[in-house]
Amino acid sequence: MNYTKSQQLFSRAQQSIPGGVNSPVRAFRSVGGTPVFIKSARGAHLFDEDGNQFIDYINSWGPMILGHAYEPVVKAIQEKAAGSTSFGAPTELEINMAELIKSMAPNIDLIRMVSSGTEACMSAIRLARGYTGKNKFIKFEGCYHGHADCFLVKAGSGVATLNIQTVPGVTAGVAQDTLTAPYNNLNAVEKLVEEHKGEIAAIIIEPVVGNMGCVPPQPGFLEGLRKICDEENIVFIFDEVMTGFRLAAGGAQEKLKIDADLVTYGKVIGGGLPVGAFGGKKEIMEHIAPLGNVYQAGTLSGNPIAMIAGFTMLNELKNNQSIYTELDQKGARLEKTINDILAGKNIPHRINRVGSMISIFFCNNEVTDFESASKTDTNIFNKFFHHMMEQGIYLPPSAYESWFFSAALSHEDLEKTFNAIKSFEIA
Ligand SMILES: *Cc1c(COP(=O)(O)O)cnc(C)c1O
């Protein structure tokens, strides 16, 4: 493939934008090479500035679950924009959005809209602290909850991809209130809770991890955390920024049948526009301003264009839940066929998958936490990534990110993907 135009744009971008990108993983630092500059996309396919075409396994890191340029969403945005793009005053659409989410997801009595997943998680932690009057919280190694200071301790996603150990700018004072435990390790959590008795406001978790690659919770793990939270008056926060409206209409709470106290959303919830949300039990949510004194606000929160995009997308998902079965079937086919192809080539690998989140780890061990995920051979991954791109398959440019596919991905696209993997050689 020819990437001349992307190369020129990348040089130009670096003159004015740090690293040429507005979010680090896009820069291809860990896989090497030049990021492709995207011109447009439709359905399951991306088109770059050089005229190359790719089957998309990122889907904007999750939001485009129904495929790119999904007609009803595009139309709704166009119509809404004609009536002005922002008011900074309440609209009926915001009520419709809140009611729709409540009708889809469990345990949401009240919900507040924000503009990103980061904002949602940051606000949820502040609320948990304000509600409990306690300062510390527990997160899990390799989980990513956005880039707010308190979460940049053993964070996954780009922090893991770039192998950043401690983030300059995050003060020790902030970091000392963030406690970490390995994912799927209930004993470690019990120990932390014992050591910091009466000090822990919240446990925040990706109920299915996507940010160290896809890592599912082991049976009993989330149930055990739920029990600890109940016993110790700890707020149990599900970060469903990735899993919300993707694993099921009601997200991981529905799929795994676990109740959270607070839930954060992002990605799918905005249909491709910048939207996040946090919501949960009334007793806790009532502490948010103006009901309570836990302050949280946003000039563009509940923005009409963002709301109509998200509302239209969620409404489609609510009214067509067979989509989740369809996504799961495509995922199962991906998992099985890739497994067979790589096994036939004697390439060491493990595949983790839940619904439409899937990861290939190039290693011989089970992947259940960040330590085991780190055993993936990144040299093989980088070769694999570039080989796939040459074959017109666009994967996340990091061994520590889950792939996401959309309902627009066809069986013909899957065949092309399999053929691309068949021609992959390690040597
Ligand atoms: C992407 C992500 C975030 C951050 O969302 P942004 O919209 O990028 O700020 C938080 N939590 C999880 C689980 C995510 O995957």
mmCIF file of N, CA and C in Angstrom, residues 160-216:
data_model
loop_
_atom_site.group_PDB
_atom_site.id
_atom_site.type_symbol
_atom_site.label_atom_id
_atom_site.label_comp_id
_atom_site.label_asym_id
_atom_site.label_seq_id
_atom_site.Cartn_x
_atom_site.Cartn_y
_atom_site.Cartn_z
ATOM 1 N N ALA A 160 0.018 1.965 29.322
ATOM 2 C CA ALA A 160 0.673 0.656 29.235
ATOM 3 C C ALA A 160 1.374 0.506 27.884
ATOM 4 N N THR A 161 0.727 0.978 26.828
ATOM 5 C CA THR A 161 1.287 0.869 25.483
ATOM 6 C C THR A 161 2.631 1.581 25.388
ATOM 7 N N LEU A 162 2.700 2.779 25.980
ATOM 8 C CA LEU A 162 3.927 3.573 25.918
ATOM 9 C C LEU A 162 4.889 3.216 27.048
ATOM 10 N N ASN A 163 4.495 2.248 27.887
ATOM 11 C CA ASN A 163 5.313 1.769 28.996
ATOM 12 C C ASN A 163 5.743 2.904 29.929
ATOM 13 N N ILE A 164 4.788 3.762 30.256
ATOM 14 C CA ILE A 164 5.053 4.860 31.190
ATOM 15 C C ILE A 164 4.824 4.326 32.608
ATOM 16 N N GLN A 165 5.852 4.388 33.453
ATOM 17 C CA GLN A 165 5.756 3.794 34.793
ATOM 18 C C GLN A 165 5.057 4.736 35.777
ATOM 19 N N THR A 166 5.581 5.970 35.883
ATOM 20 C CA THR A 166 4.864 6.951 36.695
ATOM 21 C C THR A 166 4.677 8.186 35.833
ATOM 22 N N VAL A 167 3.536 8.806 35.965
ATOM 23 C CA VAL A 167 3.203 9.931 35.101
ATOM 24 C C VAL A 167 3.641 11.237 35.765
ATOM 25 N N PRO A 168 4.605 11.948 35.152
ATOM 26 C CA PRO A 168 5.010 13.243 35.712
ATOM 27 C C PRO A 168 3.801 14.173 35.749
ATOM 28 N N GLY A 169 3.685 14.948 36.811
ATOM 29 C CA GLY A 169 2.539 15.861 36.904
ATOM 30 C C GLY A 169 1.469 15.334 37.839
ATOM 31 N N VAL A 170 1.493 14.027 38.094
ATOM 32 C CA VAL A 170 0.574 13.473 39.091
ATOM 33 C C VAL A 170 1.298 13.505 40.428
ATOM 34 N N THR A 171 0.799 14.295 41.375
ATOM 35 C CA THR A 171 1.538 14.479 42.631
ATOM 36 C C THR A 171 1.424 13.255 43.526
ATOM 37 N N ALA A 172 2.424 13.088 44.395
ATOM 38 C CA ALA A 172 2.420 11.970 45.333
ATOM 39 C C ALA A 172 1.193 12.050 46.234
ATOM 40 N N GLY A 173 0.791 13.275 46.546
ATOM 41 C CA GLY A 173 -0.375 13.473 47.402
ATOM 42 C C GLY A 173 -1.628 12.865 46.803
ATOM 43 N N VAL A 174 -1.781 13.040 45.494
ATOM 44 C CA VAL A 174 -2.944 12.458 44.818
ATOM 45 C C VAL A 174 -2.795 10.941 44.724
ATOM 46 N N ALA A 175 -1.594 10.505 44.299
ATOM 47 C CA ALA A 175 -1.385 9.076 44.035
ATOM 48 C C ALA A 175 -1.541 8.225 45.297
ATOM 49 N N GLN A 176 -1.267 8.799 46.474
ATOM 50 C CA GLN A 176 -1.307 7.975 47.697
ATOM 51 C C GLN A 176 -2.735 7.553 48.066
ATOM 52 N N ASP A 177 -3.707 8.220 47.505
ATOM 53 C CA ASP A 177 -5.087 7.817 47.789
ATOM 54 C C ASP A 177 -5.627 6.803 46.779
ATOM 55 N N THR A 178 -4.791 6.469 45.780
ATOM 56 C CA THR A 178 -5.183 5.451 44.802
ATOM 57 C C THR A 178 -4.490 4.135 45.151
ATOM 58 N N LEU A 179 -5.251 3.138 45.574
ATOM 59 C CA LEU A 179 -4.683 1.834 45.908
ATOM 60 C C LEU A 179 -4.916 0.905 44.717
ATOM 61 N N THR A 180 -3.938 0.020 44.447
ATOM 62 C CA THR A 180 -4.115 -0.864 43.296
ATOM 63 C C THR A 180 -3.974 -2.328 43.689
ATOM 64 N N ALA A 181 -4.704 -3.154 42.990
ATOM 65 C CA ALA A 181 -4.649 -4.603 43.184
ATOM 66 C C ALA A 181 -4.628 -5.255 41.803
ATOM 67 N N PRO A 182 -4.067 -6.484 41.721
ATOM 68 C CA PRO A 182 -4.120 -7.177 40.432
ATOM 69 C C PRO A 182 -5.568 -7.578 40.113
ATOM 70 N N TYR A 183 -5.935 -7.501 38.834
ATOM 71 C CA TYR A 183 -7.279 -7.897 38.398
ATOM 72 C C TYR A 183 -7.485 -9.373 38.715
ATOM 73 N N ASN A 184 -8.698 -9.738 39.024
ATOM 74 C CA ASN A 184 -9.075 -11.127 39.323
ATOM 75 C C ASN A 184 -8.451 -11.659 40.610
ATOM 76 N N ASN A 185 -7.947 -10.786 41.460
ATOM 77 C CA ASN A 185 -7.318 -11.230 42.711
ATOM 78 C C ASN A 185 -8.092 -10.677 43.914
ATOM 79 N N LEU A 186 -9.035 -11.477 44.375
ATOM 80 C CA LEU A 186 -9.907 -11.056 45.473
ATOM 81 C C LEU A 186 -9.136 -10.935 46.793
ATOM 82 N N ASN A 187 -8.158 -11.846 46.973
ATOM 83 C CA ASN A 187 -7.370 -11.807 48.213
ATOM 84 C C ASN A 187 -6.633 -10.487 48.374
ATOM 85 N N ALA A 188 -6.080 -9.997 47.274
ATOM 86 C CA ALA A 188 -5.337 -8.735 47.329
ATOM 87 C C ALA A 188 -6.265 -7.595 47.739
ATOM 88 N N VAL A 189 -7.500 -7.642 47.262
ATOM 89 C CA VAL A 189 -8.463 -6.589 47.618
ATOM 90 C C VAL A 189 -8.834 -6.697 49.099
ATOM 91 N N GLU A 190 -9.074 -7.925 49.541
ATOM 92 C CA GLU A 190 -9.406 -8.127 50.961
ATOM 93 C C GLU A 190 -8.305 -7.579 51.858
ATOM 94 N N LYS A 191 -7.063 -7.816 51.446
ATOM 95 C CA LYS A 191 -5.911 -7.354 52.215
ATOM 96 C C LYS A 191 -5.879 -5.816 52.268
ATOM 97 N N LEU A 192 -6.082 -5.178 51.110
ATOM 98 C CA LEU A 192 -6.101 -3.707 51.066
ATOM 99 C C LEU A 192 -7.195 -3.134 51.961
ATOM 100 N N VAL A 193 -8.356 -3.756 51.903
ATOM 101 C CA VAL A 193 -9.491 -3.266 52.687
ATOM 102 C C VAL A 193 -9.201 -3.418 54.182
ATOM 103 N N GLU A 194 -8.531 -4.507 54.528
ATOM 104 C CA GLU A 194 -8.157 -4.742 55.927
ATOM 105 C C GLU A 194 -7.129 -3.703 56.406
ATOM 106 N N GLU A 195 -6.108 -3.478 55.546
ATOM 107 C CA GLU A 195 -5.040 -2.530 55.885
ATOM 108 C C GLU A 195 -5.543 -1.087 55.980
ATOM 109 N N HIS A 196 -6.577 -0.786 55.211
ATOM 110 C CA HIS A 196 -7.081 0.600 55.162
ATOM 111 C C HIS A 196 -8.527 0.652 55.630
ATOM 112 N N LYS A 197 -8.769 -0.030 56.723
ATOM 113 C CA LYS A 197 -10.119 -0.156 57.269
ATOM 114 C C LYS A 197 -10.784 1.214 57.440
ATOM 115 N N GLY A 198 -11.989 1.355 56.910
ATOM 116 C CA GLY A 198 -12.737 2.593 57.090
ATOM 117 C C GLY A 198 -12.246 3.773 56.274
ATOM 118 N N GLU A 199 -11.275 3.525 55.353
ATOM 119 C CA GLU A 199 -10.715 4.647 54.578
ATOM 120 C C GLU A 199 -11.084 4.595 53.096
ATOM 121 N N ILE A 200 -11.719 3.496 52.681
ATOM 122 C CA ILE A 200 -11.920 3.303 51.233
ATOM 123 C C ILE A 200 -13.329 3.711 50.807
ATOM 124 N N ALA A 201 -13.369 4.702 49.915
ATOM 125 C CA ALA A 201 -14.642 5.241 49.442
ATOM 126 C C ALA A 201 -15.239 4.388 48.335
ATOM 127 N N ALA A 202 -14.369 3.861 47.460
ATOM 128 C CA ALA A 202 -14.894 3.205 46.255
ATOM 129 C C ALA A 202 -13.962 2.130 45.733
ATOM 130 N N ILE A 203 -14.550 1.172 45.043
ATOM 131 C CA ILE A 203 -13.791 0.266 44.186
ATOM 132 C C ILE A 203 -14.298 0.531 42.773
ATOM 133 N N ILE A 204 -13.382 0.918 41.881
ATOM 134 C CA ILE A 204 -13.770 1.158 40.490
ATOM 135 C C ILE A 204 -13.134 0.085 39.611
ATOM 136 N N ILE A 205 -13.911 -0.442 38.676
ATOM 137 C CA ILE A 205 -13.413 -1.561 37.881
ATOM 138 C C ILE A 205 -14.013 -1.561 36.482
ATOM 139 N N GLU A 206 -13.233 -2.031 35.513
ATOM 140 C CA GLU A 206 -13.803 -2.388 34.212
ATOM 141 C C GLU A 206 -14.357 -3.804 34.396
ATOM 142 N N PRO A 207 -15.683 -3.977 34.353
ATOM 143 C CA PRO A 207 -16.270 -5.292 34.648
ATOM 144 C C PRO A 207 -15.797 -6.370 33.672
ATOM 145 N N VAL A 208 -15.544 -5.986 32.421
ATOM 146 C CA VAL A 208 -14.735 -6.784 31.495
ATOM 147 C C VAL A 208 -13.660 -5.814 31.038
ATOM 148 N N VAL A 209 -12.383 -6.156 31.236
ATOM 149 C CA VAL A 209 -11.342 -5.179 30.892
ATOM 150 C C VAL A 209 -11.150 -5.123 29.382
ATOM 151 N N GLY A 210 -10.945 -3.918 28.865
ATOM 152 C CA GLY A 210 -10.595 -3.749 27.469
ATOM 153 C C GLY A 210 -9.248 -3.074 27.313
ATOM 154 N N ASN A 211 -8.751 -2.483 28.404
ATOM 155 C CA ASN A 211 -7.590 -1.608 28.302
ATOM 156 C C ASN A 211 -6.239 -2.237 28.626
ATOM 157 N N MET A 212 -6.209 -3.577 28.815
ATOM 158 C CA MET A 212 -4.920 -4.288 28.781
ATOM 159 C C MET A 212 -5.089 -5.403 27.763
ATOM 160 N N GLY A 213 -5.885 -5.133 26.743
ATOM 161 C CA GLY A 213 -6.435 -6.174 25.901
ATOM 162 C C GLY A 213 -7.682 -6.655 26.625
ATOM 163 N N CYS A 214 -8.404 -7.553 26.004
ATOM 164 C CA CYS A 214 -9.652 -8.024 26.613
ATOM 165 C C CYS A 214 -9.362 -9.065 27.695
ATOM 166 N N VAL A 215 -9.765 -8.768 28.919
ATOM 167 C CA VAL A 215 -9.580 -9.702 30.040
ATOM 168 C C VAL A 215 -10.897 -9.823 30.803
ATOM 169 N N PRO A 216 -11.533 -10.992 30.736
ATOM 170 C CA PRO A 216 -12.810 -11.161 31.435
ATOM 171 C C PRO A 216 -12.612 -11.419 32.926
#
